[in-house]
Short mmCIF file of C-alpha atoms in Angstrom, two decimals:
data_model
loop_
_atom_site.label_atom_id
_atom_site.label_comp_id
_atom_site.label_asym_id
_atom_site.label_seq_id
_atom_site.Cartn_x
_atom_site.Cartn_y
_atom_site.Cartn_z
CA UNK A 1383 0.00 0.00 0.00
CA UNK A 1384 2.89 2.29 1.49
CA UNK A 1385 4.62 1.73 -2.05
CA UNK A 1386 1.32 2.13 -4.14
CA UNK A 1387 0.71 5.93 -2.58
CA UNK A 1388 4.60 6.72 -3.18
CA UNK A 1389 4.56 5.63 -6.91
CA UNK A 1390 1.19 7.65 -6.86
CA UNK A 1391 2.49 10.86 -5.49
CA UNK A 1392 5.77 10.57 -7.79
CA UNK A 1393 3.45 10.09 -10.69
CA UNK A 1394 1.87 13.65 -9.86
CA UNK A 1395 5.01 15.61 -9.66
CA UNK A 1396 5.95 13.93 -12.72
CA UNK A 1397 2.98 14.89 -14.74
CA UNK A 1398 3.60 17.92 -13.55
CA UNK A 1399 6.68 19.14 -14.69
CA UNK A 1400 5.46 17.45 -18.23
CA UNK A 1401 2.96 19.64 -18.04
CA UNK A 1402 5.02 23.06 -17.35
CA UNK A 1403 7.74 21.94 -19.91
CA UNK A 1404 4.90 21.85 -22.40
CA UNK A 1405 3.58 25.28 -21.97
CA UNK A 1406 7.11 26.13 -22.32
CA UNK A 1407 7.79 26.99 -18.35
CA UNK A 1408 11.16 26.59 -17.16
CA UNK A 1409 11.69 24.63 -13.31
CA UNK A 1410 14.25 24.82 -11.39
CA UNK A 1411 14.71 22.51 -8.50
CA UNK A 1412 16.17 25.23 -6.39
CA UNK A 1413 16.15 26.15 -2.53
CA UNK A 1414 15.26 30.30 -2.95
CA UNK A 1415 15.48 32.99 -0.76
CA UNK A 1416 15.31 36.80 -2.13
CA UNK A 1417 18.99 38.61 -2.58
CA UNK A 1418 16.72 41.46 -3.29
CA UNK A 1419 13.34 43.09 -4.49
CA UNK A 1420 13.72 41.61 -8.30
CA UNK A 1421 16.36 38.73 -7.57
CA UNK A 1422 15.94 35.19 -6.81
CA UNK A 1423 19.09 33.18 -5.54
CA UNK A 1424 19.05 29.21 -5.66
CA UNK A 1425 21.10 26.89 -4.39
CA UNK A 1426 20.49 23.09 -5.89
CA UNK A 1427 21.32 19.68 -3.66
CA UNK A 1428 25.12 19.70 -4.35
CA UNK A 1429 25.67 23.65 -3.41
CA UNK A 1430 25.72 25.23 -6.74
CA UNK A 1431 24.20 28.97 -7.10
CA UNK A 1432 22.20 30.40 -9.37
CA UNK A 1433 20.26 33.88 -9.52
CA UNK A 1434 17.18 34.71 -11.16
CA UNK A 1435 15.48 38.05 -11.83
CA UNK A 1436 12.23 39.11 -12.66
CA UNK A 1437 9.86 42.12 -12.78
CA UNK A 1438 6.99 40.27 -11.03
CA UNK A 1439 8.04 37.83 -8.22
CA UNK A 1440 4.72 35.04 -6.85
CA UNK A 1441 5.67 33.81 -4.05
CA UNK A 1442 3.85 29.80 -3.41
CA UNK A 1443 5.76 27.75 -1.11
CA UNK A 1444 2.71 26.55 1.15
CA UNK A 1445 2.82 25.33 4.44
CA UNK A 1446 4.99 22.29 6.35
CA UNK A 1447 3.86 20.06 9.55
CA UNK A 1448 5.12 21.31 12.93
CA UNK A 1449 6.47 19.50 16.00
CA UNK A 1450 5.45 21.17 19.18
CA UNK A 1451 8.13 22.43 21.04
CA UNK A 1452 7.00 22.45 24.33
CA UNK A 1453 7.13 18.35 24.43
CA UNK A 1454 10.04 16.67 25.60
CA UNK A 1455 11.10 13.87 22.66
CA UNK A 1456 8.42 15.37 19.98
CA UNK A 1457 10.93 15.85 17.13
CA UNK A 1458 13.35 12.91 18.26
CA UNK A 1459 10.88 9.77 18.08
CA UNK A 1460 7.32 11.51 16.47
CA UNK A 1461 6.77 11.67 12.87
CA UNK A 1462 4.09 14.10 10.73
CA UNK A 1463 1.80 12.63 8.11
CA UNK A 1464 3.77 13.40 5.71
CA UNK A 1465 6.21 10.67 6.64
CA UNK A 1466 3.39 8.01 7.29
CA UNK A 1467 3.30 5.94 4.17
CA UNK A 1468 7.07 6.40 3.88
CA UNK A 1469 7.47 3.87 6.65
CA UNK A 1470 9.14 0.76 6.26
CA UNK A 1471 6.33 -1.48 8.13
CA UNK A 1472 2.74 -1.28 9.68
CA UNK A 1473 2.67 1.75 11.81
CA UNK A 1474 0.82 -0.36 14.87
CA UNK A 1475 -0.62 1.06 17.61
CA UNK A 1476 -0.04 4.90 17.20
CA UNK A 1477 -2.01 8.02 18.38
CA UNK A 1478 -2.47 10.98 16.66
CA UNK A 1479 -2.13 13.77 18.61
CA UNK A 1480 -3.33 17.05 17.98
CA UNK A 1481 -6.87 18.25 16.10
CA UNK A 1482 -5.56 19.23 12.80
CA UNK A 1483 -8.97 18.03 10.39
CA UNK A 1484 -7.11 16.94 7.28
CA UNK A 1485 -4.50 14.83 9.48
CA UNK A 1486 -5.49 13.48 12.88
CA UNK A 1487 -9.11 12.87 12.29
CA UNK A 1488 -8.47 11.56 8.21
CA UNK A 1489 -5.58 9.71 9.14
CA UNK A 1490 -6.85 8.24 12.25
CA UNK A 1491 -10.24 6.40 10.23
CA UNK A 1492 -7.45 5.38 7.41
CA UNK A 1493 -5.70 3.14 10.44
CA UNK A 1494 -8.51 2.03 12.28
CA UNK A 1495 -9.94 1.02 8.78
CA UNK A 1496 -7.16 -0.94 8.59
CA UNK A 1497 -7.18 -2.37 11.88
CA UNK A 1498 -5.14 -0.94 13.76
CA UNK A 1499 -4.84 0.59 17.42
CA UNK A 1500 -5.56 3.85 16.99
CA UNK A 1501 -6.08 6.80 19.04
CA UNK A 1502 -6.46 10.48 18.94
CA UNK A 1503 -5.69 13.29 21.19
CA UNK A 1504 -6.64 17.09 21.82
CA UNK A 1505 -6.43 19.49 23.89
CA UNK A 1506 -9.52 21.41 23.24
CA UNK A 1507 -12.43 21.29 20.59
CA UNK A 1508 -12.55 18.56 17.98
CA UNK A 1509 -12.06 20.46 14.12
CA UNK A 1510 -11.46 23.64 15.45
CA UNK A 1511 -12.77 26.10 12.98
CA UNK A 1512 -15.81 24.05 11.55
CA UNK A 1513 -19.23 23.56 13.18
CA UNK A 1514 -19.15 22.00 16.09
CA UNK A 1515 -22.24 20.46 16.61
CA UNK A 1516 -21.43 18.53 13.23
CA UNK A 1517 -17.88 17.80 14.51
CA UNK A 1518 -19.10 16.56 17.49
CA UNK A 1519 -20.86 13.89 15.02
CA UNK A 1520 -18.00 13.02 13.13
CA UNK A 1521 -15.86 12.23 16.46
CA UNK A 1522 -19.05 10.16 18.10
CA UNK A 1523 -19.27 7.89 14.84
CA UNK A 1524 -15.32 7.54 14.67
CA UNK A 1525 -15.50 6.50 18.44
CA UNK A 1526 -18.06 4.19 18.06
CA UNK A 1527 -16.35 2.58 15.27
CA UNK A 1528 -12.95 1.56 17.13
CA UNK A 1529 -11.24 5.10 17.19
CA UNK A 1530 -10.38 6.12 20.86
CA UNK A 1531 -10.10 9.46 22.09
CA UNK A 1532 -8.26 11.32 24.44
CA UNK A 1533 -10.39 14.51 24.93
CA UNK A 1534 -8.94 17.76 27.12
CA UNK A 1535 -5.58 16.00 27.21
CA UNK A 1536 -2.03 17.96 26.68
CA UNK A 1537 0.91 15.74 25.84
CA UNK A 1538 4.53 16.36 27.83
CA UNK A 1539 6.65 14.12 26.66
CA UNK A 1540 7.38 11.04 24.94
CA UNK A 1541 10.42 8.43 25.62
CA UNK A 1542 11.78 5.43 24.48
CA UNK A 1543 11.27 2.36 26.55
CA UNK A 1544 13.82 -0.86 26.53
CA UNK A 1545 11.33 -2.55 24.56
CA UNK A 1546 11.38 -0.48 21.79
CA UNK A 1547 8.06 1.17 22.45
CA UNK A 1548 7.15 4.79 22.63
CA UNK A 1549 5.54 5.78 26.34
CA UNK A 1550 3.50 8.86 25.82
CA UNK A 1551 3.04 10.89 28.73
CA UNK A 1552 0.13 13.71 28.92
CA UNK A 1553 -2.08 15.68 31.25
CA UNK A 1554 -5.65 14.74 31.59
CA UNK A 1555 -7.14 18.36 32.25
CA UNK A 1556 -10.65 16.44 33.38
CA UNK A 1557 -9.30 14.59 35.73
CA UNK A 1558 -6.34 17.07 36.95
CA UNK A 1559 -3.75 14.10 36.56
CA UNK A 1560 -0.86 12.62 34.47
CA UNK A 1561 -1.25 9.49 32.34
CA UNK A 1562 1.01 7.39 30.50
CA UNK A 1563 0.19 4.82 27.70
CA UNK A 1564 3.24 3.29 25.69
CA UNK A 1565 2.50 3.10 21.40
CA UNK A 1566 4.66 1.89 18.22
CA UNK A 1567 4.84 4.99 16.42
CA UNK A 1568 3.61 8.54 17.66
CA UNK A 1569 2.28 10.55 14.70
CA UNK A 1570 2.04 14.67 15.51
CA UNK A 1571 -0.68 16.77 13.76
CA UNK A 1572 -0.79 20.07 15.61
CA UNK A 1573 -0.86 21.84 12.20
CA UNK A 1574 1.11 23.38 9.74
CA UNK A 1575 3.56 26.26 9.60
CA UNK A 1576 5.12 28.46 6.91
CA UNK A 1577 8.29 28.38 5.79
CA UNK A 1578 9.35 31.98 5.86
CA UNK A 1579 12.27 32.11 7.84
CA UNK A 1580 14.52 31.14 4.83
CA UNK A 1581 13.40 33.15 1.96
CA UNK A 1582 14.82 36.33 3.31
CA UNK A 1583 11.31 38.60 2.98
CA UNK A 1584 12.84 40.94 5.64
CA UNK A 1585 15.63 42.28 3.53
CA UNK A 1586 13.40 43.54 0.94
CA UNK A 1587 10.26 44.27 2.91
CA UNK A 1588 7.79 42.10 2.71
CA UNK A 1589 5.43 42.33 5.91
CA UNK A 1590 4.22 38.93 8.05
CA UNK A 1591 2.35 38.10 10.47
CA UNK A 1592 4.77 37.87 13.35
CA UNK A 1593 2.22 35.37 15.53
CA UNK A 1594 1.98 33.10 12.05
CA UNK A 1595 4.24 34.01 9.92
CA UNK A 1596 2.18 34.21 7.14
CA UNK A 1597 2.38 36.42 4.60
CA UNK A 1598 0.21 39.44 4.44
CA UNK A 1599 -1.52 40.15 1.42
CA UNK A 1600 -4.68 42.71 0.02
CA UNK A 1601 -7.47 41.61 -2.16
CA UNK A 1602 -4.60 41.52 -5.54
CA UNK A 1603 -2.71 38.81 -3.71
CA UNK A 1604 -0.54 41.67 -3.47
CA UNK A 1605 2.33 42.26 -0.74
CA UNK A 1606 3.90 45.06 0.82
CA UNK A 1607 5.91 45.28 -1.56
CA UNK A 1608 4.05 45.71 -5.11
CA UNK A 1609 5.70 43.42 -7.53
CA UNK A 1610 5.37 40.72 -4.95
CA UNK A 1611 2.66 38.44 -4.66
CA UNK A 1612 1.77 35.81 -2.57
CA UNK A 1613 -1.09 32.68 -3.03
CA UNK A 1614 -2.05 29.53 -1.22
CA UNK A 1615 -1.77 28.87 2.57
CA UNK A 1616 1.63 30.93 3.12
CA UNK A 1617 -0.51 33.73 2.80
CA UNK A 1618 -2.76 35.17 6.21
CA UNK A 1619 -6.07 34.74 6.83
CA UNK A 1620 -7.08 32.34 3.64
CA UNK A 1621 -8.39 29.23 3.66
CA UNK A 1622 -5.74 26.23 3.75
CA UNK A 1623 -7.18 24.47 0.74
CA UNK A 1624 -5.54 23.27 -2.78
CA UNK A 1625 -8.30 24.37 -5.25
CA UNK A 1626 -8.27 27.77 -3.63
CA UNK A 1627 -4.62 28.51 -3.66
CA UNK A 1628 -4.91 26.80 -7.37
CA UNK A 1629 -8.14 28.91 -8.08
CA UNK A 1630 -6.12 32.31 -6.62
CA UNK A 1631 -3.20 31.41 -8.96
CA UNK A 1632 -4.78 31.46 -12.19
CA UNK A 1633 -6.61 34.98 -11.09
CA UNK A 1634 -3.44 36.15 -10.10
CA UNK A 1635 -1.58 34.80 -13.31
CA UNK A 1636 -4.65 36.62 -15.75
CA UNK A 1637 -4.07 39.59 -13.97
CA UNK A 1638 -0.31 40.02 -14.31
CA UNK A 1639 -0.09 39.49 -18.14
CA UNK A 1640 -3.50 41.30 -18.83
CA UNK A 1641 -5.64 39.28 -19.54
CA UNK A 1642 -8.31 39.74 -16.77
CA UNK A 1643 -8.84 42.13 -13.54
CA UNK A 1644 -11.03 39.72 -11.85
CA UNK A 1645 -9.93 38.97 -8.23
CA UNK A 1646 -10.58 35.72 -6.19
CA UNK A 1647 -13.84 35.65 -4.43
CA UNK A 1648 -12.65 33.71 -0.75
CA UNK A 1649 -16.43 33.86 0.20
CA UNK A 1650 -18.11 30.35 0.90
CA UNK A 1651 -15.16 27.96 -0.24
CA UNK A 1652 -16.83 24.37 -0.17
CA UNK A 1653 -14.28 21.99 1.71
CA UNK A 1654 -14.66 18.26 2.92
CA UNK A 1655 -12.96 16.16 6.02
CA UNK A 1656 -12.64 12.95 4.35
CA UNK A 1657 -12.87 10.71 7.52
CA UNK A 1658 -14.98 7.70 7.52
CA UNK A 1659 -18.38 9.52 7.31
CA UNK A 1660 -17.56 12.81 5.16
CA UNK A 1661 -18.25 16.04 6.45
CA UNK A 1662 -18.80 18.15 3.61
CA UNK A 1663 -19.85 22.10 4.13
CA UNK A 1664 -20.09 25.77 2.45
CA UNK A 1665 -20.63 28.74 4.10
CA UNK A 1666 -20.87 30.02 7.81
CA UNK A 1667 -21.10 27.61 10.72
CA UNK A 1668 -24.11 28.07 12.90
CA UNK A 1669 -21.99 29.28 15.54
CA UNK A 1670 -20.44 31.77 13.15
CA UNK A 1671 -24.26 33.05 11.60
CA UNK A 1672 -25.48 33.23 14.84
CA UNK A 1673 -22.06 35.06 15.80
CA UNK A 1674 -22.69 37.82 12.77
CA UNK A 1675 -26.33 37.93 12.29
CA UNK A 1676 -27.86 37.17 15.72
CA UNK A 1677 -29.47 34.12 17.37
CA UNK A 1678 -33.19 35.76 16.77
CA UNK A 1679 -32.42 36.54 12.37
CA UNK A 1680 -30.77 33.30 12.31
CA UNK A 1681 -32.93 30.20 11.13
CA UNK A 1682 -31.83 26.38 11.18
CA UNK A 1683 -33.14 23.47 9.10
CA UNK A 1684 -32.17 20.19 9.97
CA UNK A 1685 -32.80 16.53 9.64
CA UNK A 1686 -31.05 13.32 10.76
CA UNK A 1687 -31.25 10.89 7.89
CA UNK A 1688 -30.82 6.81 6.69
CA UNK A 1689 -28.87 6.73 3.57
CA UNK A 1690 -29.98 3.97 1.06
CA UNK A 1691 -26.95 2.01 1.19
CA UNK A 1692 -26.95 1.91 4.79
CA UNK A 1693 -30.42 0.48 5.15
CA UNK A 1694 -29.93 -2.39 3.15
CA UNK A 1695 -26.62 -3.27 4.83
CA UNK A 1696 -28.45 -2.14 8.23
CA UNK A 1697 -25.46 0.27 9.04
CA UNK A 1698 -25.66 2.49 11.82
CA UNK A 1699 -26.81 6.20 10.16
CA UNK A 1700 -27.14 7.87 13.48
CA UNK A 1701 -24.70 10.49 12.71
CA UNK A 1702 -25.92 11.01 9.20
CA UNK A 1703 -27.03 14.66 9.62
CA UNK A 1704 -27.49 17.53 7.52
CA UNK A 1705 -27.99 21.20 8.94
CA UNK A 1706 -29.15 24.16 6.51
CA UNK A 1707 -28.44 27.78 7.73
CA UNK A 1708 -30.42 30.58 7.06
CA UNK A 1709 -31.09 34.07 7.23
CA UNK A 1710 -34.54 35.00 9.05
CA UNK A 1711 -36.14 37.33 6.47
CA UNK A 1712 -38.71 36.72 4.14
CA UNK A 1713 -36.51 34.79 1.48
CA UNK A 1714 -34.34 33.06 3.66
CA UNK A 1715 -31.13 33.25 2.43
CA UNK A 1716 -28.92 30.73 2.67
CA UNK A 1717 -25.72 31.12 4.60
CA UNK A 1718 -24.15 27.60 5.11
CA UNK A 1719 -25.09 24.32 4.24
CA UNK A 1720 -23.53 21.43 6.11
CA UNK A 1721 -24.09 17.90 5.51
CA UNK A 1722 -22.79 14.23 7.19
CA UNK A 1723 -22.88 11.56 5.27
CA UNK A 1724 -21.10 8.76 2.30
CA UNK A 1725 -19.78 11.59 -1.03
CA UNK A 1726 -20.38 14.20 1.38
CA UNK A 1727 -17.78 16.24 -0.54
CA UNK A 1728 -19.96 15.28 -3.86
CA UNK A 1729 -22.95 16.71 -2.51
CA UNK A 1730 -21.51 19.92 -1.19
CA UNK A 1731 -20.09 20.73 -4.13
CA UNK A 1732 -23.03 21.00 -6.19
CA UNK A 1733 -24.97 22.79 -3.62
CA UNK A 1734 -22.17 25.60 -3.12
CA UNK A 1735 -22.54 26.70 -6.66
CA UNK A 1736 -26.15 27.70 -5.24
CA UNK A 1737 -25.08 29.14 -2.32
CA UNK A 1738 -22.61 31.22 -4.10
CA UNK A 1739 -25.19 32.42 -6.23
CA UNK A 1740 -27.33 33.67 -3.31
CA UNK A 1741 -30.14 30.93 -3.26
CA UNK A 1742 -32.56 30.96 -0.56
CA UNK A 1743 -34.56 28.02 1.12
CA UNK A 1744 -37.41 29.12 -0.88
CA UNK A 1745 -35.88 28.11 -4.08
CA UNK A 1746 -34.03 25.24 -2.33
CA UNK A 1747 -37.32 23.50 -1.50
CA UNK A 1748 -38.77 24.46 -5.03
CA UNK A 1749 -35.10 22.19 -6.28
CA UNK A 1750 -36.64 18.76 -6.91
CA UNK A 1751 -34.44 16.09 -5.54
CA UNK A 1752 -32.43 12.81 -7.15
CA UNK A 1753 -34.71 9.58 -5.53
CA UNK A 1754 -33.04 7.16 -4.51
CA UNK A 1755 -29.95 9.80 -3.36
CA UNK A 1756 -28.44 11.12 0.21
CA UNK A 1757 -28.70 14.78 -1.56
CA UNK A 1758 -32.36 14.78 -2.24
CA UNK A 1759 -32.60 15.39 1.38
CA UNK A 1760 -30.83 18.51 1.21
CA UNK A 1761 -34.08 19.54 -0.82
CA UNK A 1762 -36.77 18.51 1.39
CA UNK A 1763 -35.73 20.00 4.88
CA UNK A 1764 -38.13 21.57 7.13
CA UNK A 1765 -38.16 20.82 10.23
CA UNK A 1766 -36.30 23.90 12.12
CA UNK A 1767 -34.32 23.64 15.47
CA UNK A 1768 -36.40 26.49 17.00
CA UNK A 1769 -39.34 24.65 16.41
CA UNK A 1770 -38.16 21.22 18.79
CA UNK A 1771 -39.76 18.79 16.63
CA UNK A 1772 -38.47 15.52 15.78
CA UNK A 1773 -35.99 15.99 12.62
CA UNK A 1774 -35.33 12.54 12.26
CA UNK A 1775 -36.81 12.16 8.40
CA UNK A 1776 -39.37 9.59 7.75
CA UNK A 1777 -40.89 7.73 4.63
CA UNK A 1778 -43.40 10.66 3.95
#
């Protein structure tokens, strides 16, 4: 498998650089850091040096996994995701500590899928960021498929036994007390940093985000300094997501040679959390609606649901959820759509083209729905929280 996902990944660099040497763009596998405003300087593996210069500089060198550095033997005997199907054997029992979405809680139903020992910890609030009544769901059905958690629980340190085993100390904030539990390999996802130290943005100006280090950027992708831009997650405040940075790129790319002044829209960004039931959403979080507009102008539809293919196979669907948010007003606009479920991230993103277009639950309920589909659902909700009915949906 380990070998399968390597030859995969080499495949897509690959194809890649076919693709840039086609369109006639030169690469350079280069380490860079600015020598100043308009030059490059690269260094390749074996030392050599090599400048560059240009009149328009993008800068798109993303984000790497971090070791904390307040645990005691977190660099020495962890590892990040990124090194996880680089392994030489079965990982074994291993806990995954930290709440970072699109590592602990992915990674974590990939192992216990497999069958293996798996556990994750945090220190707070499970997907930090996303709605939390729906992450709540998404860490109840991982639990009570074989995943264990560690909630309110802050790692100190981690040390090699004789046996060759990992013992991974932490404080259980609950229960005030230290506990200890010993593992084969201790994988870290407490998020991902920016590599900004190296490239030398100091020397010609380029402002950060001294707390992040992200780069800081206005609507143009521009930086402080004019003729330097900035896309993807090494930039502040934007969403941490592939097709955006991708999305941003191209604008960016239109813009600089001409041929368009259109800017990237970061407003309602669909995203999924691929764990063993998808959560797929768009939009605001109910916390974050209620947050803007007010608990009284905010309205939400909701309904827990049975999937077709879990009926037949008599799977457990109580997690299976979808929640619609809403603006109170006579059209009831809709401000975030959230949805639990199998091709959660299908679903979403044919529903965020509506949302981005401003569709209210009006329309949405005039949408006829796919039969025999998880989405049709999505279409027939009406059953709202404030009203305390039942939203468990029923054959009519």
């Amino acid at each position: 498998m380990a070998q399968a996902v390597q030859n995969y990944v080499k495949s897509l660099n690959w194809g890649h650089r076919v693709q840039l040497q086609d369109k006639k763009v030169k690469y350079f596998n280069l380490k860079g850091s600015f020598a100043d405003a308009h030059t490059i300087r690269g260094l390749t593996k074996a030392g050599k040096e090599m400048t560059l210069t240009a009149e328009n500089i993008v800068i798109a060198t993303g984000l790497r996994p971090k070791y904390p550095k307040d645990v005691a033997g977190a660099l020495q005997y962890g590892i990040t995701s990124d090194d996880l199907f680089w392994l030489k054997k079965s990982p074994g029992k291993t806990p995954l500590i930290g709440m970072s979405p699109d590592v602990s809680l992915e990674c974590a139903g990939f192992l216990t899928g497999i069958g293996l020992d798996t556990t994750v910890m945090v220190r707070s609030i499970p997907l930090r960021g996303f709605d939390q009544q729906m992450s709540s769901l998404v860490a109840d059905y991982m639990e009570s498929h074989g995943t264990r958690f560690l909630k309110k629980c802050i790692p100190t340190k981690v040390e090699e036994l004789d046996s060759g085993k990992l013992q991974v100390s932490w404080k259980n904030a609950d229960l005030g007390k230290e506990e200890t539990d010993s593992f084969d390999t201790v994988i870290w996802a407490v998020g991902r940093v920016p590599d900004t130290k190296t490239l030398n943005l100091e020397t010609v100006g380029v402002k950060m985000n001294s707390e992040t280090g992200k780069i800081i950027v206005d609507a143009s992708e521009a930086t402080s300094v004019p003729h330097i831009y900035a896309v993807g997650d090494i930039t502040e405040g934007r969403p941490e997501l592939t097709p955006t940075a991708i999305a941003a790129g191209k604008l960016l790319a239109r813009r600089l040679f001409s041929q368009s002044s259109e800017l990237m829209d970061y407003d309602s960004v669909p995203t999924t959390v691929f764990t063993p039931l998808e959560y797929g959403c768009v939009g605001l979080s109910e916390e974050k609606a209620v947050g803007r507009y007010g608990a009284d102008n905010t309205e939400v539809y909701h309904a827990y649901y049975k999937p077709l293919e879990f009926t037949v196979a008599e799977r457990d669907a109580t997690q299976c959820y979808i929640k619609m948010v809403c603006l109170r007003e006579k059209e009831q606009r809709l401000l975030g759509l959230h949805f639990i479920g199998p091709n959660a991230g299908e679903v979403i993103q044919g529903f965020a083209l509506g949302i981005k277009c401003g569709a209210t639950y009006s329309q949405m309920m005039k949408t006829v729905g796919i039969h025999p589909t998880s989405a049709e659902e999505v279409t027939k909700l009406h059953i709202t929280k404030r009203s305390g009915l039942d939203a468990t949906v029923t054959g009519c």
